[in-house]
Amino acid sequence: MYFIPAGLALKYWGPPDFWTLVGKALTDYPDLTWRNFFLVNLLPVTLGNIIGGTVMVGLVYWFVYRRKFPQ
């Protein structure tokens, strides 16, 4: 999670000398935007963690408390 915002900050506020030093151009990264970060990366991951965590924890508790313990 740290590297995407750091890359975005470097893309938008990095000095032009950096791009010549690494041998790349700013136009080599057209998909690296704040919009793509939030909508394509952060939102699906967060929803997947919430839904997946809820389902997996719920299933574990369901299986544990479903067992009949001998008296």
Coordinates of C-alpha atoms in Angstrom, one line a residue:
M1 CA 0.0 0.0 0.0
Y2 CA 2.9 2.4 0.5
F3 CA 4.4 2.0 -2.9
I4 CA 1.4 3.1 -5.0
P5 CA 0.9 6.5 -3.3
A6 CA 4.7 7.0 -3.3
G7 CA 4.7 6.3 -7.0
L8 CA 1.9 8.6 -7.6
A9 CA 3.6 11.4 -5.7
L10 CA 6.8 10.8 -7.7
K11 CA 4.8 10.8 -10.9
Y12 CA 3.1 14.1 -10.2
W13 CA 5.7 16.0 -8.1
G14 CA 9.0 14.3 -9.1
P15 CA 11.6 16.4 -10.7
P16 CA 12.2 16.0 -14.4
D17 CA 15.8 15.1 -13.7
F18 CA 14.6 11.9 -12.0
W19 CA 12.9 10.6 -15.2
T20 CA 16.1 11.2 -17.3
L21 CA 18.2 9.5 -14.6
V22 CA 16.1 6.3 -14.6
G23 CA 15.7 6.3 -18.4
K24 CA 11.9 6.4 -18.4
A25 CA 9.3 8.9 -19.4
L26 CA 6.3 10.1 -17.5
T27 CA 4.1 8.9 -20.3
D28 CA 5.3 5.3 -19.7
Y29 CA 2.8 5.1 -16.8
P30 CA -0.6 6.3 -18.1
D31 CA -2.6 4.0 -15.8
L32 CA -0.9 5.2 -12.6
T33 CA -3.6 7.7 -11.5
W34 CA -5.4 8.4 -8.2
R35 CA -8.6 7.4 -9.8
N36 CA -7.3 4.0 -10.8
F37 CA -5.7 3.6 -7.4
F38 CA -9.0 4.1 -5.6
L39 CA -11.4 2.5 -8.1
V40 CA -9.3 -0.3 -9.6
N41 CA -7.1 -1.2 -6.6
L42 CA -8.3 0.0 -3.2
L43 CA -12.1 -0.4 -3.5
P44 CA -12.1 -4.0 -4.8
V45 CA -9.5 -5.1 -2.2
T46 CA -11.3 -3.5 0.6
L47 CA -14.7 -5.0 -0.4
G48 CA -13.1 -8.4 -0.9
N49 CA -11.5 -8.2 2.6
I50 CA -14.8 -7.2 4.2
I51 CA -16.9 -9.8 2.4
G52 CA -14.3 -12.5 2.5
G53 CA -13.5 -11.9 6.1
T54 CA -17.1 -11.9 7.1
V55 CA -17.9 -15.1 5.2
M56 CA -14.8 -16.9 6.4
V57 CA -15.1 -15.9 10.1
G58 CA -18.8 -16.6 10.0
L59 CA -18.3 -20.0 8.5
V60 CA -15.7 -20.9 11.2
Y61 CA -18.1 -19.9 13.9
W62 CA -21.0 -21.7 12.3
F63 CA -19.0 -24.9 12.0
V64 CA -17.7 -24.6 15.6
Y65 CA -21.1 -24.0 17.2
R66 CA -22.9 -26.4 15.0
R67 CA -21.2 -29.4 16.6
K68 CA -23.1 -31.3 19.3
F69 CA -21.1 -31.8 22.4
P70 CA -21.7 -34.9 24.5
Q71 CA -23.4 -34.3 27.8

